[in-house]
Amino acid sequence: LLNISKAWSFRKGAKYVVSVTESIALEGVKGRKVIIQTDIAHGLPFFTVIGLGDTAVKEASERVRRAIINSGFNYPQGRITINLSPAYIRKKGSHYDLGMALGILLSCGAIKNKKEKCAFVGELALDGTVQAVRGALPMAITVAEEGYKELVLPKANCAEVSLVGMKTDLKVIPVESLKEAAQYVSGQIIKQKKVYEKNNIINDEQLDFLDVKGQREAKDVIAASVAGFHSLLMIGPPGTGKTMLAKRACGLLPTMTLQEQMETSAVYSAAGMLNEETPIIAKRPFRQINKNTTKTQLLGGGHIPIPGEISFAHNGILFADEMLEIEKNVLECLRLPLEEKTIHIVRKGQSSTFPANFLFIGATNPCRCGFLGDGSNRCTCSAGEIERYRSKLSGPLADRIDMCIEICRIECEELNNGTTQSTKELREKVIAAVEIQENRFKNTDIRRNSQMKEKDVERFCALRKEGKALMSKFYKERGISPRRYYKMMKLARTLADMDAEEKISEIHLASAFHYTRLLAKNTKDISYSE
């Protein structure tokens, strides 16, 4: 009874204030400011969190309580209410723990706040250590955009977040424990370490096009595809080098800028795929899908939406191996991302947006057995089987692919002694064409020729009288769609850039049609040996 009386007198005499700390709610790869309001009232011990939190948020009570006690602080004996505002936003994850614990310490007077415009992110272990969280990079980007001066977060997340510090004035404060975070809030200085430098990019050895014998036209087409960011489909019998060519395309892409590194790393951070060994995605991603890929794996989703393969390929390449073996309903999911360059996922009334600006490369056999049109092997497919196989590539999806090329079997002499182009040689052509595009679109939001709108095509792809007549002939006689018409114009612009020519000639227009002729027709009329 004496102990109860002392505890009650302590609670009755304690002076509590409503404290405010701030954190970030993660929605896809976008963040939103969350205000953590902490109120402690006299009464029997009780801890509640309000503000539409998930299970991880509601379970924070025990983590926070034990972390405070095991860090050497007195835990207040009263009714603790924490409100996560705004209340209409769903709060997911355990990264609010650090802000809640500091809010309690501020409310009971254990520490005094000497920091302004500071956000807190981190999960607490029972011993008071601050553990890494998922999505630290997109949260840091939001913190910088909201005008905060400082971000306190787990030391394990510091490497990925340092990208934001390079582009903004945000001060990143790494902490290892709740006690260390409390000391910093109280005004003590925490010694920082430089964990990432701009030049600290790992240059892994790239696959080289020298490994692919012959196929000169295919390599030139891939180079043009990469230069203008034009989607590409390769058709040919098995074993002709389609997959080898696709896997080497990443080596032709320009080095990622700091902004691109931050955008791509934010996607992997939101999925929890960054760690101390790989804190930043510093090279272009190459993601591969096949017939076992599901819609969720491709687009993303889940109870707490995470990115899919389309978003993991952001600023890189998405390769569809054996494309027509993939389920048709999965293939059709590519239509909107190829146009919009973003993915929207809605779960429980909440919308999550993920970026999807990728270069699409597909590879497929001409029929189910793979030997249609091959002079060395006989096709065993019936007309019905060929029709069903080709029908998986619908007209609308085919109309969104910019280029198509046939990959044929090379002769034995070329396989043994044929000359070939290296990645270095092709990359020099690509970089030169990219620089031409950057100068052309200097004062616009466009980065590559494939991103031009119709009005931009009229401005940057002016044709001479002969060129207009040729395009008119293609449009009338071949029955191409208006979308295909503009795609051909943009592709011709890229082919002219690859030749370092300012004007688009009839040869470039004819080449653009040649590389789209298999896609311009209705699917059932495609002839792979035309």
XYZ file of C-alpha atoms in Angstrom:
530
model
C 0.000 0.000 0.000
C 2.885 2.313 0.790
C 4.433 1.691 -2.632
C 1.081 2.307 -4.358
C 0.645 5.529 -2.360
C 4.109 6.762 -3.382
C 3.482 5.928 -7.024
C 0.130 7.723 -6.944
C 1.636 10.813 -5.316
C 4.363 10.826 -7.994
C 1.788 10.670 -10.761
C -0.364 13.309 -9.114
C 2.531 15.725 -8.730
C 4.043 15.159 -12.165
C 3.715 17.892 -14.753
C 3.018 16.667 -18.271
C 2.791 18.640 -21.508
C 1.570 17.695 -24.975
C 4.656 17.162 -27.129
C 4.953 17.140 -30.913
C 7.444 15.185 -32.979
C 7.304 14.498 -36.712
C 7.801 11.520 -39.010
C 6.865 10.365 -42.525
C 4.153 8.024 -43.849
C 5.208 6.035 -46.911
C 2.791 5.638 -49.846
C 4.540 3.733 -52.631
C 7.718 5.744 -53.247
C 6.111 8.954 -52.069
C 6.082 10.153 -48.486
C 3.726 12.304 -46.482
C 4.384 14.310 -43.323
C 2.950 12.827 -40.113
C 2.727 14.748 -36.841
C 3.111 12.605 -33.691
C 1.197 14.240 -30.816
C 1.887 12.745 -27.381
C -0.332 13.410 -24.365
C 0.220 11.967 -20.863
C -2.589 12.278 -18.305
C -2.875 11.210 -14.665
C -4.530 7.856 -14.115
C -3.939 4.150 -14.301
C -1.141 3.101 -16.720
C -2.486 2.896 -20.258
C -0.966 3.283 -23.736
C -2.967 3.820 -26.919
C -2.093 4.917 -30.447
C -4.790 6.499 -32.600
C -4.692 7.723 -36.194
C -5.492 4.733 -38.426
C -2.353 2.693 -37.748
C -1.772 -0.907 -38.802
C -0.761 -3.807 -36.538
C 2.913 -2.775 -36.486
C 1.903 0.708 -35.284
C -0.417 -0.641 -32.595
C 2.242 -3.041 -31.321
C 4.621 -0.105 -30.798
C 3.426 0.317 -27.195
C 5.507 -2.575 -25.810
C 8.535 -1.842 -27.983
C 8.556 1.816 -26.931
C 7.960 1.072 -23.235
C 10.762 -1.478 -22.921
C 13.130 0.622 -25.050
C 12.620 3.646 -22.761
C 13.169 1.612 -19.579
C 16.174 -0.302 -20.921
C 17.746 2.969 -22.088
C 17.881 4.199 -18.480
C 14.883 6.578 -18.495
C 11.942 6.583 -16.073
C 8.789 5.455 -17.807
C 5.846 7.741 -16.925
C 3.081 6.103 -14.871
C -0.022 7.536 -16.503
C -2.411 7.404 -19.438
C -0.378 7.848 -22.614
C -2.233 8.780 -25.794
C -0.409 9.191 -29.084
C -2.165 10.645 -32.098
C -0.726 10.223 -35.607
C -2.012 13.151 -37.638
C -3.582 13.497 -40.170
C -5.859 10.741 -38.927
C -7.392 9.866 -42.312
C -4.083 8.556 -43.754
C -3.299 4.898 -43.131
C -0.038 4.506 -41.194
C 1.962 1.367 -41.965
C 5.240 0.144 -40.520
C 7.344 0.326 -37.390
C 9.364 3.429 -38.285
C 7.192 5.645 -36.023
C 8.730 4.039 -32.894
C 11.565 6.543 -32.512
C 9.281 9.571 -32.832
C 6.812 8.078 -30.315
C 9.519 7.323 -27.728
C 11.047 10.794 -27.999
C 7.558 12.295 -27.748
C 6.972 10.485 -24.458
C 10.342 11.617 -23.070
C 9.551 15.207 -24.062
C 6.053 15.079 -22.538
C 7.264 13.834 -19.148
C 10.200 16.271 -19.071
C 12.968 13.670 -19.245
C 14.562 15.643 -22.082
C 14.142 19.110 -23.566
C 13.747 19.722 -27.294
C 16.412 22.016 -28.719
C 15.829 21.087 -32.365
C 13.495 22.653 -34.907
C 12.265 21.258 -38.230
C 13.598 17.795 -37.425
C 11.969 14.495 -38.465
C 12.449 11.084 -36.845
C 12.452 7.647 -38.465
C 13.435 4.338 -36.843
C 12.245 1.078 -35.309
C 13.129 0.395 -31.679
C 14.376 -2.916 -30.333
C 13.550 -3.857 -26.737
C 17.076 -2.932 -25.596
C 16.736 0.578 -27.036
C 18.771 0.150 -30.206
C 17.444 1.808 -33.357
C 16.992 -0.685 -36.201
C 16.901 -0.161 -39.967
C 13.559 0.465 -41.667
C 12.139 -0.109 -45.136
C 11.726 2.927 -47.403
C 14.213 5.250 -45.707
C 15.293 6.866 -48.985
C 11.821 7.932 -50.242
C 11.085 9.168 -46.716
C 14.257 11.270 -46.772
C 13.310 12.693 -50.160
C 9.953 13.773 -48.701
C 11.654 15.265 -45.624
C 13.851 17.404 -47.885
C 10.874 18.455 -50.018
C 8.899 19.450 -46.904
C 11.654 21.867 -45.909
C 13.018 20.062 -42.859
C 16.563 20.860 -41.777
C 17.444 17.526 -40.166
C 16.484 13.853 -40.325
C 17.296 11.481 -37.452
C 17.308 7.861 -38.600
C 19.027 4.479 -38.013
C 22.710 4.380 -38.796
C 22.112 1.312 -41.001
C 19.976 3.432 -43.369
C 22.481 6.256 -43.608
C 24.274 5.144 -46.776
C 21.168 5.114 -48.974
C 19.846 8.385 -47.547
C 23.137 10.194 -48.146
C 22.109 10.533 -51.808
C 19.525 13.081 -50.674
C 22.187 15.012 -48.783
C 24.154 15.418 -52.015
C 21.263 17.136 -53.793
C 19.753 19.100 -50.906
C 20.750 20.879 -47.688
C 19.163 18.177 -45.523
C 21.370 17.157 -42.591
C 21.268 13.395 -41.979
C 21.797 12.347 -38.344
C 22.611 8.646 -37.840
C 21.802 7.152 -34.426
C 22.305 3.672 -33.005
C 20.147 3.894 -29.885
C 17.250 5.766 -28.327
C 19.621 7.245 -25.750
C 21.810 8.664 -28.507
C 18.769 10.162 -30.256
C 17.586 11.709 -26.967
C 21.010 13.237 -26.409
C 20.954 14.782 -29.875
C 17.472 16.240 -29.356
C 18.736 17.712 -26.084
C 21.466 19.575 -27.931
C 24.489 17.259 -27.885
C 26.500 16.916 -31.100
C 26.698 13.520 -32.782
C 29.830 12.857 -34.795
C 28.934 11.997 -38.391
C 30.801 9.772 -40.808
C 30.873 10.070 -44.567
C 29.348 6.795 -45.698
C 28.974 7.394 -49.418
C 30.755 9.425 -52.052
C 29.567 10.343 -55.513
C 32.487 8.572 -57.176
C 32.059 5.444 -55.051
C 30.268 3.583 -57.861
C 31.044 -0.056 -58.426
C 31.843 -0.624 -62.103
C 31.046 -4.299 -62.488
C 32.334 -5.978 -65.596
C 29.639 -5.775 -68.268
C 28.811 -8.496 -70.760
C 30.327 -7.607 -74.125
C 28.742 -7.746 -77.570
C 31.994 -9.304 -78.780
C 30.635 -12.586 -77.407
C 27.861 -12.514 -80.022
C 29.226 -13.532 -83.415
C 27.751 -11.802 -86.442
C 24.263 -10.246 -86.059
C 25.555 -6.816 -87.112
C 22.100 -5.518 -88.023
C 20.660 -6.703 -84.701
C 23.393 -4.896 -82.785
C 22.790 -1.678 -84.706
C 19.072 -1.949 -84.011
C 19.671 -2.494 -80.294
C 22.005 0.524 -80.263
C 19.278 2.669 -81.876
C 16.721 1.276 -79.428
C 18.896 2.234 -76.460
C 19.806 5.656 -77.866
C 16.206 6.757 -78.359
C 14.711 4.554 -75.599
C 12.545 2.731 -78.149
C 10.942 -0.557 -77.077
C 12.105 -3.554 -79.111
C 10.877 -7.043 -80.013
C 13.240 -9.683 -81.402
C 11.797 -12.656 -83.297
C 13.769 -15.722 -84.326
C 14.388 -19.453 -83.910
C 15.875 -20.835 -80.681
C 19.608 -20.464 -80.187
C 20.145 -17.533 -82.547
C 21.315 -15.144 -79.792
C 18.208 -13.180 -78.795
C 18.786 -13.504 -75.054
C 22.536 -12.868 -75.377
C 21.859 -9.658 -77.267
C 19.271 -8.444 -74.756
C 21.494 -9.070 -71.726
C 24.252 -6.960 -73.261
C 22.008 -3.979 -74.004
C 22.504 -2.506 -70.511
C 26.163 -1.903 -71.331
C 25.110 0.617 -73.999
C 23.066 2.802 -71.651
C 24.699 6.024 -70.395
C 25.970 6.106 -66.800
C 23.193 6.886 -64.332
C 22.968 10.471 -63.138
C 22.679 11.248 -59.432
C 18.963 11.965 -59.910
C 18.422 8.616 -61.662
C 20.325 6.793 -58.928
C 18.064 8.393 -56.344
C 14.866 7.553 -58.271
C 15.835 3.917 -58.826
C 17.231 3.407 -55.328
C 13.974 4.785 -53.879
C 12.054 1.934 -55.545
C 14.375 -0.716 -54.097
C 14.316 1.031 -50.717
C 10.510 0.963 -50.642
C 10.685 -2.800 -51.238
C 13.284 -3.278 -48.482
C 15.915 -4.510 -50.958
C 18.741 -2.154 -49.963
C 21.282 -3.126 -47.323
C 24.745 -2.176 -46.126
C 26.366 -4.169 -48.936
C 24.144 -2.584 -51.615
C 23.025 0.778 -50.195
C 22.508 2.398 -53.604
C 21.536 1.247 -57.094
C 24.417 2.834 -58.983
C 24.180 0.960 -62.294
C 21.300 0.448 -64.698
C 18.982 -2.363 -63.572
C 18.276 -5.313 -65.856
C 15.131 -7.242 -64.890
C 13.928 -10.366 -66.654
C 10.422 -11.847 -66.767
C 9.295 -15.189 -68.204
C 6.260 -17.452 -68.533
C 6.136 -18.026 -64.746
C 5.757 -14.331 -63.965
C 2.389 -13.384 -62.431
C 0.512 -10.087 -62.637
C 1.426 -9.233 -59.054
C 5.098 -9.938 -59.670
C 5.009 -7.787 -62.794
C 3.010 -4.807 -61.530
C 3.534 -5.026 -57.768
C 0.935 -5.167 -55.025
C 0.274 -7.048 -51.806
C -1.382 -6.109 -48.515
C 1.199 -3.355 -48.133
C 1.862 -2.452 -51.794
C 5.432 -3.069 -52.921
C 6.914 -2.493 -56.412
C 6.934 -5.143 -59.142
C 9.410 -6.016 -61.885
C 8.216 -3.084 -63.995
C 9.235 -0.621 -61.278
C 12.445 -2.476 -60.419
C 13.464 -1.866 -64.062
C 12.996 1.913 -63.682
C 15.764 3.753 -65.604
C 16.955 0.386 -66.908
C 15.783 -2.541 -69.035
C 12.857 -4.941 -68.643
C 13.453 -8.077 -70.712
C 10.608 -10.461 -71.553
C 12.185 -13.803 -72.445
C 10.002 -16.125 -74.576
C 7.472 -13.313 -74.595
C 4.618 -15.175 -76.285
C 4.878 -18.010 -73.737
C 3.772 -15.545 -71.043
C 0.065 -15.590 -70.187
C -1.872 -13.119 -72.316
C -3.500 -11.398 -69.333
C -0.017 -10.766 -67.898
C 1.315 -9.415 -71.198
C -1.612 -7.011 -71.506
C -0.541 -5.416 -68.206
C 2.390 -3.892 -70.110
C 0.145 -1.681 -72.238
C -0.440 1.160 -69.783
C 3.098 1.300 -68.286
C 4.615 1.470 -71.777
C 2.575 4.634 -72.340
C 2.263 6.261 -68.907
C 5.625 5.239 -67.373
C 3.975 4.860 -63.954
C 2.054 2.191 -61.998
C -0.931 2.937 -59.739
C -1.955 0.335 -57.140
C -5.076 0.823 -55.011
C -5.449 -1.094 -51.735
C -8.169 -0.375 -49.154
C -8.924 2.993 -50.693
C -5.262 4.088 -50.598
C -3.414 4.671 -53.882
C 0.303 3.914 -54.218
C 2.270 5.157 -57.224
C 5.498 3.582 -58.468
C 7.685 4.832 -61.362
C 8.067 2.632 -64.464
C 10.241 4.449 -66.981
C 11.972 1.409 -68.469
C 13.252 0.250 -71.853
C 11.269 -2.820 -72.889
C 12.985 -5.574 -74.874
C 11.113 -8.740 -75.798
C 12.302 -11.972 -77.409
C 10.097 -14.661 -78.892
C 10.076 -17.606 -81.258
C 8.030 -17.232 -84.477
C 5.831 -20.195 -83.467
C 5.457 -22.713 -80.651
C 8.086 -25.132 -82.015
C 10.281 -22.170 -82.936
C 11.262 -23.112 -86.498
C 8.748 -21.259 -88.665
C 10.713 -19.695 -91.531
C 13.961 -21.418 -90.533
C 15.657 -22.902 -93.602
C 17.529 -25.548 -91.616
C 14.659 -27.001 -89.569
C 11.083 -27.906 -90.445
C 8.214 -26.300 -88.534
C 5.848 -28.895 -87.005
C 3.108 -26.463 -85.937
C -0.341 -26.525 -87.527
C -1.961 -23.353 -88.870
C -4.238 -23.226 -85.832
C -1.337 -23.540 -83.399
C 0.541 -20.754 -85.163
C -2.556 -18.546 -85.042
C -3.130 -19.173 -81.314
C 0.537 -18.575 -80.544
C 0.661 -15.247 -82.383
C -2.664 -14.071 -80.966
C -1.045 -13.569 -77.558
C 0.536 -10.424 -79.009
C -2.590 -8.314 -79.358
C -2.872 -5.421 -81.793
C -2.971 -2.748 -79.053
C 0.147 -4.158 -77.366
C 2.007 -4.536 -80.668
C 1.122 -0.919 -81.483
C 2.973 0.184 -78.332
C 6.229 -1.533 -79.316
C 8.476 0.735 -81.379
C 10.759 -1.709 -83.208
C 10.803 -5.320 -84.333
C 13.635 -7.290 -85.905
C 14.153 -10.852 -87.056
C 17.174 -12.673 -85.630
C 18.254 -15.319 -88.152
C 20.705 -18.177 -87.905
C 24.192 -17.123 -89.047
C 26.430 -19.136 -91.388
C 29.156 -21.387 -90.022
C 31.922 -19.276 -91.619
C 30.645 -16.171 -89.836
C 30.381 -18.085 -86.578
C 34.045 -19.103 -86.747
C 35.716 -16.152 -88.456
C 33.137 -13.390 -88.720
C 33.890 -9.846 -87.581
C 31.811 -8.418 -84.784
C 31.226 -5.151 -82.943
C 32.152 -4.607 -79.320
C 30.107 -2.924 -76.611
C 32.637 -0.080 -76.523
C 32.187 0.696 -80.229
C 28.405 0.599 -80.052
C 28.314 2.620 -76.847
C 30.294 5.440 -78.450
C 27.595 5.720 -81.140
C 24.853 5.652 -78.513
C 26.497 8.336 -76.357
C 26.955 10.578 -79.408
C 23.267 10.204 -80.309
C 22.236 10.841 -76.690
C 24.252 14.074 -76.615
C 22.505 15.223 -79.800
C 19.132 14.598 -78.143
C 20.151 16.383 -74.938
C 21.148 19.474 -76.934
C 17.932 19.326 -78.949
C 15.669 19.048 -75.886
C 17.754 21.295 -73.618
C 14.902 23.615 -72.615
C 12.160 20.979 -72.471
C 11.099 18.091 -70.213
C 11.963 15.564 -72.947
C 15.055 13.409 -72.525
C 14.844 10.916 -75.423
C 13.194 10.884 -78.840
C 10.640 8.239 -77.820
C 9.233 10.640 -75.203
C 8.144 13.253 -77.743
C 4.454 14.114 -77.959
C 2.654 14.713 -81.244
C 3.292 18.449 -81.128
C 6.980 17.795 -80.447
C 7.180 15.473 -83.467
C 5.911 18.272 -85.701
C 8.556 20.586 -84.262
C 11.629 18.338 -84.161
C 10.913 15.884 -86.991
C 10.251 18.186 -89.926
C 10.261 16.376 -93.280
C 11.048 17.459 -96.795
C 8.454 17.112 -99.553
C 9.731 13.663 -100.561
C 9.658 12.444 -96.967
C 6.058 13.583 -96.488
C 5.035 11.765 -99.666
C 6.728 8.565 -98.474
C 5.029 8.685 -95.058
C 1.694 9.348 -96.772
C 2.239 6.227 -98.871
C 3.024 4.116 -95.801
C -0.056 5.424 -93.997
C -2.477 4.804 -96.865
C -1.158 1.561 -98.350
C -0.002 -0.249 -95.211
C -2.912 0.804 -92.995
C -0.774 1.902 -90.051
C -2.453 3.587 -87.074
C -1.863 7.247 -86.124
C 0.092 6.000 -83.089
C 2.324 3.913 -85.343
C 2.745 6.889 -87.699
C 4.197 9.040 -84.925
C 6.297 6.168 -83.587
C 7.861 5.783 -87.035
C 8.641 9.509 -87.129
C 10.338 9.370 -83.708
C 12.278 6.270 -84.691
C 13.413 7.933 -87.944
C 14.608 10.879 -85.842
C 16.741 8.491 -83.751
C 18.160 6.767 -86.827
C 19.183 10.171 -88.201
C 20.838 10.984 -84.864
C 22.770 7.706 -85.012
C 24.077 8.856 -88.413
C 24.773 12.345 -86.964
C 22.472 13.930 -89.554
C 20.342 16.944 -88.765
C 17.677 16.241 -91.398
C 15.554 13.099 -91.589
C 16.035 11.546 -95.012
C 13.877 9.097 -96.956
C 16.383 6.361 -96.046
C 15.712 6.917 -92.344
C 11.946 6.809 -92.928
C 12.246 3.616 -94.987
C 14.414 2.060 -92.271
C 11.884 3.051 -89.622
C 9.152 1.316 -91.594
C 11.368 -1.728 -92.111
C 11.851 -2.056 -88.347
C 8.134 -1.681 -87.646
C 6.540 -3.526 -90.571
C 5.927 -6.712 -88.557
C 4.145 -4.669 -85.884
C 2.237 -2.301 -88.159
C -0.040 -5.041 -89.508
C -2.820 -6.909 -87.826
C -1.266 -9.724 -85.782
C -2.799 -12.499 -87.861
C -1.196 -11.119 -91.038
C 2.371 -11.033 -89.692
C 4.858 -12.853 -91.901
C 8.175 -13.415 -90.182
C 9.925 -14.199 -93.444
C 8.784 -11.087 -95.352
